[in-house]
PDB file of C-alpha atoms and ligand atoms in Angstrom:
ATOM      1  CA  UNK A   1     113.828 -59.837 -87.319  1.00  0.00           C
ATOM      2  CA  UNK A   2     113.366 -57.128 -84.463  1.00  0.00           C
ATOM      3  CA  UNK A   3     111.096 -54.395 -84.473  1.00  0.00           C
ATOM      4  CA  UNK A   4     112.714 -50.631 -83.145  1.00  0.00           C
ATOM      5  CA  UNK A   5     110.386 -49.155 -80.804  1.00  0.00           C
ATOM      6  CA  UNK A   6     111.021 -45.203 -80.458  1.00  0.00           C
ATOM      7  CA  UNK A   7     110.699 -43.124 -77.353  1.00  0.00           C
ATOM      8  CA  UNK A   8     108.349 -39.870 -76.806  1.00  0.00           C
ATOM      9  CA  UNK A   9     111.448 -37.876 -78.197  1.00  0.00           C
ATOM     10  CA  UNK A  10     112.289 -40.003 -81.392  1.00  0.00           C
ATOM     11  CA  UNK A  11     108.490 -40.119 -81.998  1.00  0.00           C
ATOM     12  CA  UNK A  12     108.228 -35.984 -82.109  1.00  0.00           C
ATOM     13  CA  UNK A  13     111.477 -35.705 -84.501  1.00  0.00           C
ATOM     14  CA  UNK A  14     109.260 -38.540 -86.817  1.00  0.00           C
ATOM     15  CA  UNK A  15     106.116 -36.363 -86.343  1.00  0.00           C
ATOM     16  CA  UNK A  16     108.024 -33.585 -87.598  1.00  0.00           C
ATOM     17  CA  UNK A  17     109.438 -35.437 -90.449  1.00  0.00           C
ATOM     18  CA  UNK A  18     105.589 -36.911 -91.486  1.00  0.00           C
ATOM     19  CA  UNK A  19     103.915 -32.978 -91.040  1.00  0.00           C
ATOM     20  CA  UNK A  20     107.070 -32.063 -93.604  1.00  0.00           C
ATOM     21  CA  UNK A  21     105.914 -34.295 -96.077  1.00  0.00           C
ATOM     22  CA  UNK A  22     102.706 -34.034 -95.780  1.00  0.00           C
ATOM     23  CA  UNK A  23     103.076 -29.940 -96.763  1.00  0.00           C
ATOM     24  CA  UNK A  24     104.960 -31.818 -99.640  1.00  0.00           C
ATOM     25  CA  UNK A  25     102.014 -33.438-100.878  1.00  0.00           C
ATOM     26  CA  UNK A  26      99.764 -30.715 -99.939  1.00  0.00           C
ATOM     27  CA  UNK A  27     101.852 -28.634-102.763  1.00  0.00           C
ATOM     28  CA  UNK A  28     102.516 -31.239-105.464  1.00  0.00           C
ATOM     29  CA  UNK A  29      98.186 -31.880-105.227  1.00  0.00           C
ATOM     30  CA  UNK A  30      97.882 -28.062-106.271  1.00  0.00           C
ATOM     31  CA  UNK A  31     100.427 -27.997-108.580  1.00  0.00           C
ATOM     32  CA  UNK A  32      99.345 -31.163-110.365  1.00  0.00           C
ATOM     33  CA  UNK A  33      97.906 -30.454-113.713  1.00  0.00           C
ATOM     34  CA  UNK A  34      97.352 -31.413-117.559  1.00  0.00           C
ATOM     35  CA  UNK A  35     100.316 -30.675-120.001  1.00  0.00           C
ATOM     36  CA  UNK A  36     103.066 -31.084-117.069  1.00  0.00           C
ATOM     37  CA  UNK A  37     105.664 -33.997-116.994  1.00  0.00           C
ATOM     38  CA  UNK A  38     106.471 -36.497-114.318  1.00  0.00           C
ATOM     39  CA  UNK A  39     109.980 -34.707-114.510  1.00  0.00           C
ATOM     40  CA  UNK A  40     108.210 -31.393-113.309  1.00  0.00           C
ATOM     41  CA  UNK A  41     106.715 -33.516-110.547  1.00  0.00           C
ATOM     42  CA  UNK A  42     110.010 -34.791-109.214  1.00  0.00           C
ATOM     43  CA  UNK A  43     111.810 -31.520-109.480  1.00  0.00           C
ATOM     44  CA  UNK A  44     108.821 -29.094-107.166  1.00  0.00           C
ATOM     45  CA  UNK A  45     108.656 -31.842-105.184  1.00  0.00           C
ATOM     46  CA  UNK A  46     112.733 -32.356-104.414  1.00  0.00           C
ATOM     47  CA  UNK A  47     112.769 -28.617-104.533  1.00  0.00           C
ATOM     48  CA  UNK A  48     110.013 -28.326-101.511  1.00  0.00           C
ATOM     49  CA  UNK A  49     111.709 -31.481 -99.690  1.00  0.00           C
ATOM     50  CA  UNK A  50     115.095 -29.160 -99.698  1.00  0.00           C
ATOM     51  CA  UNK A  51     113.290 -26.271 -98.801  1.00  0.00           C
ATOM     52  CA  UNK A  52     112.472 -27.489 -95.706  1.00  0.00           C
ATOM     53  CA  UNK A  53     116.134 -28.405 -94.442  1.00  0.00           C
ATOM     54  CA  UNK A  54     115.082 -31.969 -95.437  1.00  0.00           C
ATOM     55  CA  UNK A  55     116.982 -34.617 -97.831  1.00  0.00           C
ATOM     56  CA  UNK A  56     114.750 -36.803-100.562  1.00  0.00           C
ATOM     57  CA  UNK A  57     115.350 -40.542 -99.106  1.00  0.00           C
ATOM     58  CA  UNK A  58     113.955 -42.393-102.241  1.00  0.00           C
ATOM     59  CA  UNK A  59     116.759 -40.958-104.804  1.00  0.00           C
ATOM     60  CA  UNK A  60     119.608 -43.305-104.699  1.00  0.00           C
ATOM     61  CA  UNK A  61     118.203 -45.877-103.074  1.00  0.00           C
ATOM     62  CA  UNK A  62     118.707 -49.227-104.296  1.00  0.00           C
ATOM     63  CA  UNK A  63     119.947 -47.012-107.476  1.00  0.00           C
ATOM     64  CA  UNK A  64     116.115 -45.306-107.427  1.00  0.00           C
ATOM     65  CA  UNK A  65     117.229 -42.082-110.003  1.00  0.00           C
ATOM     66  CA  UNK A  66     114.190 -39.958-108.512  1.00  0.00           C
ATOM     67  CA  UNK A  67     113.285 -38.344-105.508  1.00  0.00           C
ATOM     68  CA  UNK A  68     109.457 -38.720-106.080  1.00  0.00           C
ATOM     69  CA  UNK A  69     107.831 -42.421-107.392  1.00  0.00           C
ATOM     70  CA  UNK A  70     105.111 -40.901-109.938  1.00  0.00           C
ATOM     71  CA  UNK A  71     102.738 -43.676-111.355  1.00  0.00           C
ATOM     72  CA  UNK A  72     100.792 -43.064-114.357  1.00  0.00           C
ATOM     73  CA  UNK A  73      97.214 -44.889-114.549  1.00  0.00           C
ATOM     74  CA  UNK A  74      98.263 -48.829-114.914  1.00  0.00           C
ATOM     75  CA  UNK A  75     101.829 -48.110-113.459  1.00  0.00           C
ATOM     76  CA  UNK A  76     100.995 -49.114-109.143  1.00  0.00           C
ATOM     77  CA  UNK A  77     104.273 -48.049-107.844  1.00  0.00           C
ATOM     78  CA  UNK A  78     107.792 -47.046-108.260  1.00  0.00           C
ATOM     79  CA  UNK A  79     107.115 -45.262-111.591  1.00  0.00           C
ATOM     80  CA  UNK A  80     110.410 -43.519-113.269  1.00  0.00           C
ATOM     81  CA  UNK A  81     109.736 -40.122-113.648  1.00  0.00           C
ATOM     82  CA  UNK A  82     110.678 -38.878-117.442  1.00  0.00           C
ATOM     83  CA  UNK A  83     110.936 -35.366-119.263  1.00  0.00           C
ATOM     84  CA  UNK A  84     108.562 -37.500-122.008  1.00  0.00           C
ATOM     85  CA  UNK A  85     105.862 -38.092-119.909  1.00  0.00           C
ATOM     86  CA  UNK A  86     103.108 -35.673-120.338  1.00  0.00           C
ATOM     87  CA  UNK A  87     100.034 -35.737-117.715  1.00  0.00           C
ATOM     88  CA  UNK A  88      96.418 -35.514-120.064  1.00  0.00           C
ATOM     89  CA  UNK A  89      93.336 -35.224-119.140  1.00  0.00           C
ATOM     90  CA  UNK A  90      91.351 -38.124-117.250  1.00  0.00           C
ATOM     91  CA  UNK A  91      95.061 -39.681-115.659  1.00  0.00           C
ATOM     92  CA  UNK A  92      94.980 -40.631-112.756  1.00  0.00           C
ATOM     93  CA  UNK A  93      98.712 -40.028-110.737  1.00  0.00           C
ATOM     94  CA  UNK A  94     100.089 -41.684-107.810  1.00  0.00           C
ATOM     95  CA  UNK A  95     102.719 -39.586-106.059  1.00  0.00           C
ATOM     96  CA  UNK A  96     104.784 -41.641-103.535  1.00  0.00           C
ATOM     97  CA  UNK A  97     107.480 -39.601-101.425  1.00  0.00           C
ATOM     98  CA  UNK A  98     109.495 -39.505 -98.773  1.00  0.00           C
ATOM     99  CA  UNK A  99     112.065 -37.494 -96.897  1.00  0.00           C
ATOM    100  CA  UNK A 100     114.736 -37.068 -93.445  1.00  0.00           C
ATOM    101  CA  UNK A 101     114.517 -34.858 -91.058  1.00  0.00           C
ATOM    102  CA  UNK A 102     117.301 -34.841 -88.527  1.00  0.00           C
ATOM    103  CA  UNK A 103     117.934 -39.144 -89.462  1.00  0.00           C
ATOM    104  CA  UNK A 104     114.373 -39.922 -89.315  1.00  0.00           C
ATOM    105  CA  UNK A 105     112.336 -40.954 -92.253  1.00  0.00           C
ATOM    106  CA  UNK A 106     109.054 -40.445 -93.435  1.00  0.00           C
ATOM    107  CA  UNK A 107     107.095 -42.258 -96.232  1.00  0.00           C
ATOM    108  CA  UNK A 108     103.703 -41.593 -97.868  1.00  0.00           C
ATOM    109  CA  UNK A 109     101.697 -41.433-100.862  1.00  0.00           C
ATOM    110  CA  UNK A 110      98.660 -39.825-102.260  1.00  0.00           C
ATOM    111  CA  UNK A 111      96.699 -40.217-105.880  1.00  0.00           C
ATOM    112  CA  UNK A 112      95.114 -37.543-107.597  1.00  0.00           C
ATOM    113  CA  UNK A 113      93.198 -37.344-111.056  1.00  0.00           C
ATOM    114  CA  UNK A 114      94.078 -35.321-113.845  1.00  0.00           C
ATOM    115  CA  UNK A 115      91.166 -32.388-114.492  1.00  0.00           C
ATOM    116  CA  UNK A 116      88.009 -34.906-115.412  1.00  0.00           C
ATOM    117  CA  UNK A 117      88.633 -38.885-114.469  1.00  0.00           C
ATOM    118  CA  UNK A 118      86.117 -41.484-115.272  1.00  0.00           C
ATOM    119  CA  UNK A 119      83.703 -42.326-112.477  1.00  0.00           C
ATOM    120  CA  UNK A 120      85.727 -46.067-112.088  1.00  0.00           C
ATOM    121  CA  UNK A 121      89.090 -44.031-111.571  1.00  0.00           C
ATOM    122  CA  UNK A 122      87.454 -41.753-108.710  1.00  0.00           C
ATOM    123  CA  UNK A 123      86.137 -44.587-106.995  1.00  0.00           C
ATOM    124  CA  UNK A 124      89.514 -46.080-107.260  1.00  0.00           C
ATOM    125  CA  UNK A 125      91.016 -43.397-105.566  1.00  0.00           C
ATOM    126  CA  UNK A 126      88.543 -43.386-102.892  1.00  0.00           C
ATOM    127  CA  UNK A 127      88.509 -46.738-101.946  1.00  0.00           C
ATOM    128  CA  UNK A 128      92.318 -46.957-102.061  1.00  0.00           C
ATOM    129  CA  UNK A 129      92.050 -44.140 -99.676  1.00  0.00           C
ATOM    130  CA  UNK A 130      89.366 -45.438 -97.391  1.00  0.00           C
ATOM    131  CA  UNK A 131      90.744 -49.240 -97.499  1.00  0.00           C
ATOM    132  CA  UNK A 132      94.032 -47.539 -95.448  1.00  0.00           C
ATOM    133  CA  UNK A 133      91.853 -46.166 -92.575  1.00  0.00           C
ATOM    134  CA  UNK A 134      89.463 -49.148 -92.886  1.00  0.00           C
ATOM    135  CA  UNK A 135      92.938 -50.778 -92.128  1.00  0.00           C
ATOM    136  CA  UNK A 136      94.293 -48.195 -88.838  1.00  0.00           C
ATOM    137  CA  UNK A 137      91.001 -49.059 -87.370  1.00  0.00           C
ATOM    138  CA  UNK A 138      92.895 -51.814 -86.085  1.00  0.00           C
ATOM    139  CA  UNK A 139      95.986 -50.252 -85.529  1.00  0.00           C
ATOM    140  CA  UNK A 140      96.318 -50.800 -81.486  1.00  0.00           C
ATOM    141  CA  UNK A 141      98.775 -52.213 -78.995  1.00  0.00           C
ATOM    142  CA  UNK A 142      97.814 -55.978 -78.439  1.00  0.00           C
ATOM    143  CA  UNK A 143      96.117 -56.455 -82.112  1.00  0.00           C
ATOM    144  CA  UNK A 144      98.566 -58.312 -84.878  1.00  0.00           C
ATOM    145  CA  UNK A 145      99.285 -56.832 -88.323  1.00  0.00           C
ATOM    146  CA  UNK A 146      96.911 -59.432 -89.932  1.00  0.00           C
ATOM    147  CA  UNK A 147      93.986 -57.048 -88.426  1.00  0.00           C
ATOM    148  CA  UNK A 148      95.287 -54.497 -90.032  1.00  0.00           C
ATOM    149  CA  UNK A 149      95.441 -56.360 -93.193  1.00  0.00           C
ATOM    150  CA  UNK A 150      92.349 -57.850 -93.311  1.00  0.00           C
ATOM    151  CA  UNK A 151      90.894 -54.322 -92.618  1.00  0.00           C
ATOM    152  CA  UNK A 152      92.253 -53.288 -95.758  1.00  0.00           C
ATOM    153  CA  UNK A 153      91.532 -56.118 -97.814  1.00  0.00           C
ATOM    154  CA  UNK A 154      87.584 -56.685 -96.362  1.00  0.00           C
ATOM    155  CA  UNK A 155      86.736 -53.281 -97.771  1.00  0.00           C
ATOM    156  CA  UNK A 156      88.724 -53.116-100.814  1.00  0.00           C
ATOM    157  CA  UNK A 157      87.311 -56.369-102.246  1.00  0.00           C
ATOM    158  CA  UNK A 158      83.782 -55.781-101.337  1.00  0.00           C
ATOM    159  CA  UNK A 159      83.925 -52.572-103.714  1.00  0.00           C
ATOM    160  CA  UNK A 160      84.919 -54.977-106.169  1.00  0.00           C
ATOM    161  CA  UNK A 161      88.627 -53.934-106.308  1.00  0.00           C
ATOM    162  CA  UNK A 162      92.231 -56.240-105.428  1.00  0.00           C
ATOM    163  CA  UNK A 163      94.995 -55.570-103.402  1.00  0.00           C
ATOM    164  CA  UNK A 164      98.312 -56.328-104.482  1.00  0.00           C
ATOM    165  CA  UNK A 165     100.435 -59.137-103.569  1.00  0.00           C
ATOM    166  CA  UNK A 166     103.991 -58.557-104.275  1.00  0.00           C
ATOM    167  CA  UNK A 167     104.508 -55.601-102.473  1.00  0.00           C
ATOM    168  CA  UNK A 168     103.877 -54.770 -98.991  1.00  0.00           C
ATOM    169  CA  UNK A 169     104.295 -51.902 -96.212  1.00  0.00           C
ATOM    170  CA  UNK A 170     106.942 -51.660 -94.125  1.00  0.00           C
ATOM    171  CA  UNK A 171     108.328 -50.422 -90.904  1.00  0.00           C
ATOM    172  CA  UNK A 172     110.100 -46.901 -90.695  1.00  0.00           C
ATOM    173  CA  UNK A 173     112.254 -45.298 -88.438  1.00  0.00           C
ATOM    174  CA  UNK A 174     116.088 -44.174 -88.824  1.00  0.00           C
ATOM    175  CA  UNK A 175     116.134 -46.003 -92.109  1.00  0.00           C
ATOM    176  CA  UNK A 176     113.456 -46.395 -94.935  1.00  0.00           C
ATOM    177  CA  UNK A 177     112.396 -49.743 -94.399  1.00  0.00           C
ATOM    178  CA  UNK A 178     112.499 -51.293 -91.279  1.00  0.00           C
ATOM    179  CA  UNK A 179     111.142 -54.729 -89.751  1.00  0.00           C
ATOM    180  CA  UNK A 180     108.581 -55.432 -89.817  1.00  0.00           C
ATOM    181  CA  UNK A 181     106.729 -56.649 -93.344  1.00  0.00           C
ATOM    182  CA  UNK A 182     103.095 -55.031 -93.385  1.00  0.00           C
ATOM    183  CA  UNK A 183     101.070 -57.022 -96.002  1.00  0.00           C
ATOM    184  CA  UNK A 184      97.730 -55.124 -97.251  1.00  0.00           C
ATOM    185  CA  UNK A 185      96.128 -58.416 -97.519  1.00  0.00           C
ATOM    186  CA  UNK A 186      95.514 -61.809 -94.835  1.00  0.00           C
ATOM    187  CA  UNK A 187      98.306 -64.303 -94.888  1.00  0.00           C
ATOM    188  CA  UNK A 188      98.238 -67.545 -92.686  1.00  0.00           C
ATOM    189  CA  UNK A 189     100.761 -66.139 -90.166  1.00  0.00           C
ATOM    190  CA  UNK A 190      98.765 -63.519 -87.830  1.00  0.00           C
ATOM    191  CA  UNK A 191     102.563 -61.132 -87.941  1.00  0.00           C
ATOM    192  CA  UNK A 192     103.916 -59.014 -84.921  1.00  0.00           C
ATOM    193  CA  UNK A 193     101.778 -57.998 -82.281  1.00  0.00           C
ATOM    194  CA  UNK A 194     101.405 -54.313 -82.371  1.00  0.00           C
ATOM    195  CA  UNK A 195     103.104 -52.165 -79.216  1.00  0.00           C
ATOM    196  CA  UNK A 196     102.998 -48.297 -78.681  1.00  0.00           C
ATOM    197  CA  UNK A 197     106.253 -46.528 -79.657  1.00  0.00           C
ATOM    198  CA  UNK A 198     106.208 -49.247 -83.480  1.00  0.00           C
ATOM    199  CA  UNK A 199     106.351 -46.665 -86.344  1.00  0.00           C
ATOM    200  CA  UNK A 200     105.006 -47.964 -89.592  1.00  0.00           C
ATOM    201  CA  UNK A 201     104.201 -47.294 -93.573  1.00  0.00           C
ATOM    202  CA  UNK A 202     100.461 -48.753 -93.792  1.00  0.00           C
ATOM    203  CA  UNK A 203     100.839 -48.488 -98.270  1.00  0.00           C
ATOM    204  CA  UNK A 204      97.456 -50.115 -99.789  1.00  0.00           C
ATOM    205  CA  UNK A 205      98.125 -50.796-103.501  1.00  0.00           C
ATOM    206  CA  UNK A 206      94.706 -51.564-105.122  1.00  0.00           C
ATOM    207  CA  UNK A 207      93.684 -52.670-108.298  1.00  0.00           C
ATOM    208  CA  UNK A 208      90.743 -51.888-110.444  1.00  0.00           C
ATOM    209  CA  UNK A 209      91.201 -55.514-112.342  1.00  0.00           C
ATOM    210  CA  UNK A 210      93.559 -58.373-111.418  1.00  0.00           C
ATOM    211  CA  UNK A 211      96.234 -58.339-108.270  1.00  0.00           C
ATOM    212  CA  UNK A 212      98.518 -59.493-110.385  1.00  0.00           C
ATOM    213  CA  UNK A 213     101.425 -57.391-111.477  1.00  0.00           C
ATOM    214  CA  UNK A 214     104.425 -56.974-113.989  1.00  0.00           C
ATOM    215  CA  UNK A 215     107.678 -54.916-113.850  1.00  0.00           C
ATOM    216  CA  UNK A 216     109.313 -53.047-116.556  1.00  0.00           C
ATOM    217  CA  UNK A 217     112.336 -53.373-118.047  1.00  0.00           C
ATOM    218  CA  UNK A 218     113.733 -50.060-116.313  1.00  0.00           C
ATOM    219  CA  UNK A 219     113.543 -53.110-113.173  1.00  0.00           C
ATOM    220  CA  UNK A 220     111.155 -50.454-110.976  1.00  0.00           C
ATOM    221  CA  UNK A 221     108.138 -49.420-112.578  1.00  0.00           C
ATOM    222  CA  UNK A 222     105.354 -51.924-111.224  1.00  0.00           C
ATOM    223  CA  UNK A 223     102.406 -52.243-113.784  1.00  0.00           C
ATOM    224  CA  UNK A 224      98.931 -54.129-113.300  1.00  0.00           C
ATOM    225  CA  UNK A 225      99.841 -57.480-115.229  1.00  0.00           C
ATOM    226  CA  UNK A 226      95.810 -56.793-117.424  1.00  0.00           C
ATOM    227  CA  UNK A 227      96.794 -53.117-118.134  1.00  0.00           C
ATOM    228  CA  UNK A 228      93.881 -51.745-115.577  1.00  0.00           C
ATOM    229  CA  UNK A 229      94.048 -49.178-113.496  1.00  0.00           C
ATOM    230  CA  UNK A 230      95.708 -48.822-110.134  1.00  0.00           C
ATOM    231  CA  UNK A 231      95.753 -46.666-106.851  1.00  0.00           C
ATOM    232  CA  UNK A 232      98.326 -45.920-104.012  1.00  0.00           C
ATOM    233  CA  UNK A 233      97.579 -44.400-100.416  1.00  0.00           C
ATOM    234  CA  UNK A 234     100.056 -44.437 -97.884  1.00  0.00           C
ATOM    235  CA  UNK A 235     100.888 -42.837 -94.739  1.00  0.00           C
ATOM    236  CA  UNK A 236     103.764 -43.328 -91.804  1.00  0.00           C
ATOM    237  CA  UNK A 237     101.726 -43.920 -88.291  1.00  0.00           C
ATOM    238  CA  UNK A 238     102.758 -44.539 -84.676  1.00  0.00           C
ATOM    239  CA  UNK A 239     101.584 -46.998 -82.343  1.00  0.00           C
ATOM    240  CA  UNK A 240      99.868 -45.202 -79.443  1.00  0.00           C
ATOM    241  CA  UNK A 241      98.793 -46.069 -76.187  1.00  0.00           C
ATOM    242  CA  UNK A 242      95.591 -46.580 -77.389  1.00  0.00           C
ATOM    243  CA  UNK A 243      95.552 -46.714 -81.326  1.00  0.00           C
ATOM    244  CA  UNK A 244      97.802 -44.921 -83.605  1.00  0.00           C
ATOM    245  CA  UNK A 245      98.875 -41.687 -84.572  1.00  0.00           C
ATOM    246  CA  UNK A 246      98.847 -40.582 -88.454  1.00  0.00           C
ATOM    247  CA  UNK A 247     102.550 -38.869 -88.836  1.00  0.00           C
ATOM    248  CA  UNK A 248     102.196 -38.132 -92.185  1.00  0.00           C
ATOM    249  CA  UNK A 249      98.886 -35.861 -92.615  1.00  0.00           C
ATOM    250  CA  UNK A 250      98.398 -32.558 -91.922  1.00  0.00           C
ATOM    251  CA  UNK A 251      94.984 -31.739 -89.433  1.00  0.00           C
ATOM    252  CA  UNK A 252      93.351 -30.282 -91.873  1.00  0.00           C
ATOM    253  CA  UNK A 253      93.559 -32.680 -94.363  1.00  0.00           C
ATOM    254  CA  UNK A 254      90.756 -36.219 -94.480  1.00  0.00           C
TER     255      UNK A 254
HETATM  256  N1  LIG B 301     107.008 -46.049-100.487  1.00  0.00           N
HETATM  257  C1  LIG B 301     107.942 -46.795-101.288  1.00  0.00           C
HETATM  258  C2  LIG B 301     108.427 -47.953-100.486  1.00  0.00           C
HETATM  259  O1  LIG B 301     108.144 -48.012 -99.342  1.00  0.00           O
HETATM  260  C3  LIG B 301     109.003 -45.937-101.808  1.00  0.00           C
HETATM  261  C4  LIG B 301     110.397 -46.428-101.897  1.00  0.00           C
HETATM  262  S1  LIG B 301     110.805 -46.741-103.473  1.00  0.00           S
HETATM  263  C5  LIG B 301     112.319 -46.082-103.763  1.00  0.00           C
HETATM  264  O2  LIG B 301     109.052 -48.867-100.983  1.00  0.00           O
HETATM  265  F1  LIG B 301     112.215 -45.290-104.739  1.00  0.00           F
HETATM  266  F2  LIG B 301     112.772 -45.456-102.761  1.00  0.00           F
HETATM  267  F3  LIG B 301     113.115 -47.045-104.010  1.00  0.00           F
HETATM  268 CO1  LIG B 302     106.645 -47.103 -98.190  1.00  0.00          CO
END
């Protein structure tokens, strides 16, 4: 396994590739709403992604027949999006998307309630969110990945919450998914130590109930294995001199 490390000018191309998507999910978040599909979803946001020049990295991959993952409720990742799938009231939607800019890829993910969400679901989201900077905290040339892991976990479990075991984050660069594996929760093995120029997808998957998980039939759509609900947060970072840079958020957003 070997881990790319990018130069000042590969890093800027991936910076412009991360503020791309995030005006992607900046747009899909207004758009969102009651009575759309998960179709409608996929086709603004492929539609934005080719707007900007860019390409839509998930569709095709592996076979993936979308260009945006959208998760409904108990679905954590890699949801299908369908024509038959209406968005209602109190759903809560993860939207996981990614795109290349001149051969460099970017990765993220937000999730957003539909008009009024239970008070569970909105904590959901929020700790999902938080558990993901809880985790960069640690995100600094000399620490391992296991900080960053344990960061995550620590705060997602004490709000009563579980982070998902089957899939992890990854590292990013002129393909997808890159060395190295970034787990959301503490394994024995401490992982890579952490160097400035590393570009990574830090992707908390937290559950309301159990860890555990199931997958469809369609072979992509993830599902919480006790039908609870689950959130998705991710963002595609660079190791720094001193910390880490967020690639995939615009500076107005937090
Ligand atoms: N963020 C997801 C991941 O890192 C998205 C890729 S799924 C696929 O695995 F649709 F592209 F396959
Ligand atoms: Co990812």
């Amino acid at each position: 396994m070997s881990i790319s490390i990018k130069n000042e000018k590969e890093i800027e191309l991936m910076r412009t590739a991360g503020q791309l998507l995030a005006k992607v999910h900046y747009e899909l978040g207004r758009e969102i709403k009651e009575g759309m599909t998960t179709k409608d979803i996929d086709r603004l946001g492929e539609e934005i992604i080719r707007s900007f020049g860019c390409v839509p990295n998930f569709l095709n991959y592996n076979g993936y027949p979308a260009s945006i993952c959208v998760s409904v409720n108990n679905e954590v990742v890699h949801g299908i999006p369908t024509d038959k799938r209406y968005l209602q009231n109190g759903d809560i939607v993860s939207l996981d998307a990614g795109l290349i800019y001149k051969g460099y890829h970017s990765d993220a993910a937000r999730t957003h309630g539909v008009g009024e969400i239970s008070a569970k679901a909105q904590r959901l989201i929020d700790v999902t969110k938080q558990s993901f900077f809880e985790g960069i905290k640690f995100a600094k040339p000399g620490n391992h990945l296991v900080d960053i892991a344990r960061g995550i976990q620590t705060y997602a479990e004490k709000a009563g919450f579980s982070v998902v075991r089957d899939l992890v984050g990854h590292g990013i660069g002129t393909s997808l998914h890159e060395d190295p594996e970034i787990p959301n929760f503490v394994r024995r093995r401490r992982g890579a130590k952490l160097q400035k120029g590393m570009t990574l997808a830090i992707e908390p998957m937290i559950n309301e109930g159990t860890y555990d998980v199931w997958w469809l039939e369609d072979d992509w759509t993830v599902v919480t294995r006790d039908g609870k609900l689950a959130a998705h947060y991710e963002n595609t970072i660079a190791i720094t001199e001193d910390g880490c840079e967020i690639l995939t958020m615009l500076p107005e957003e937090k």
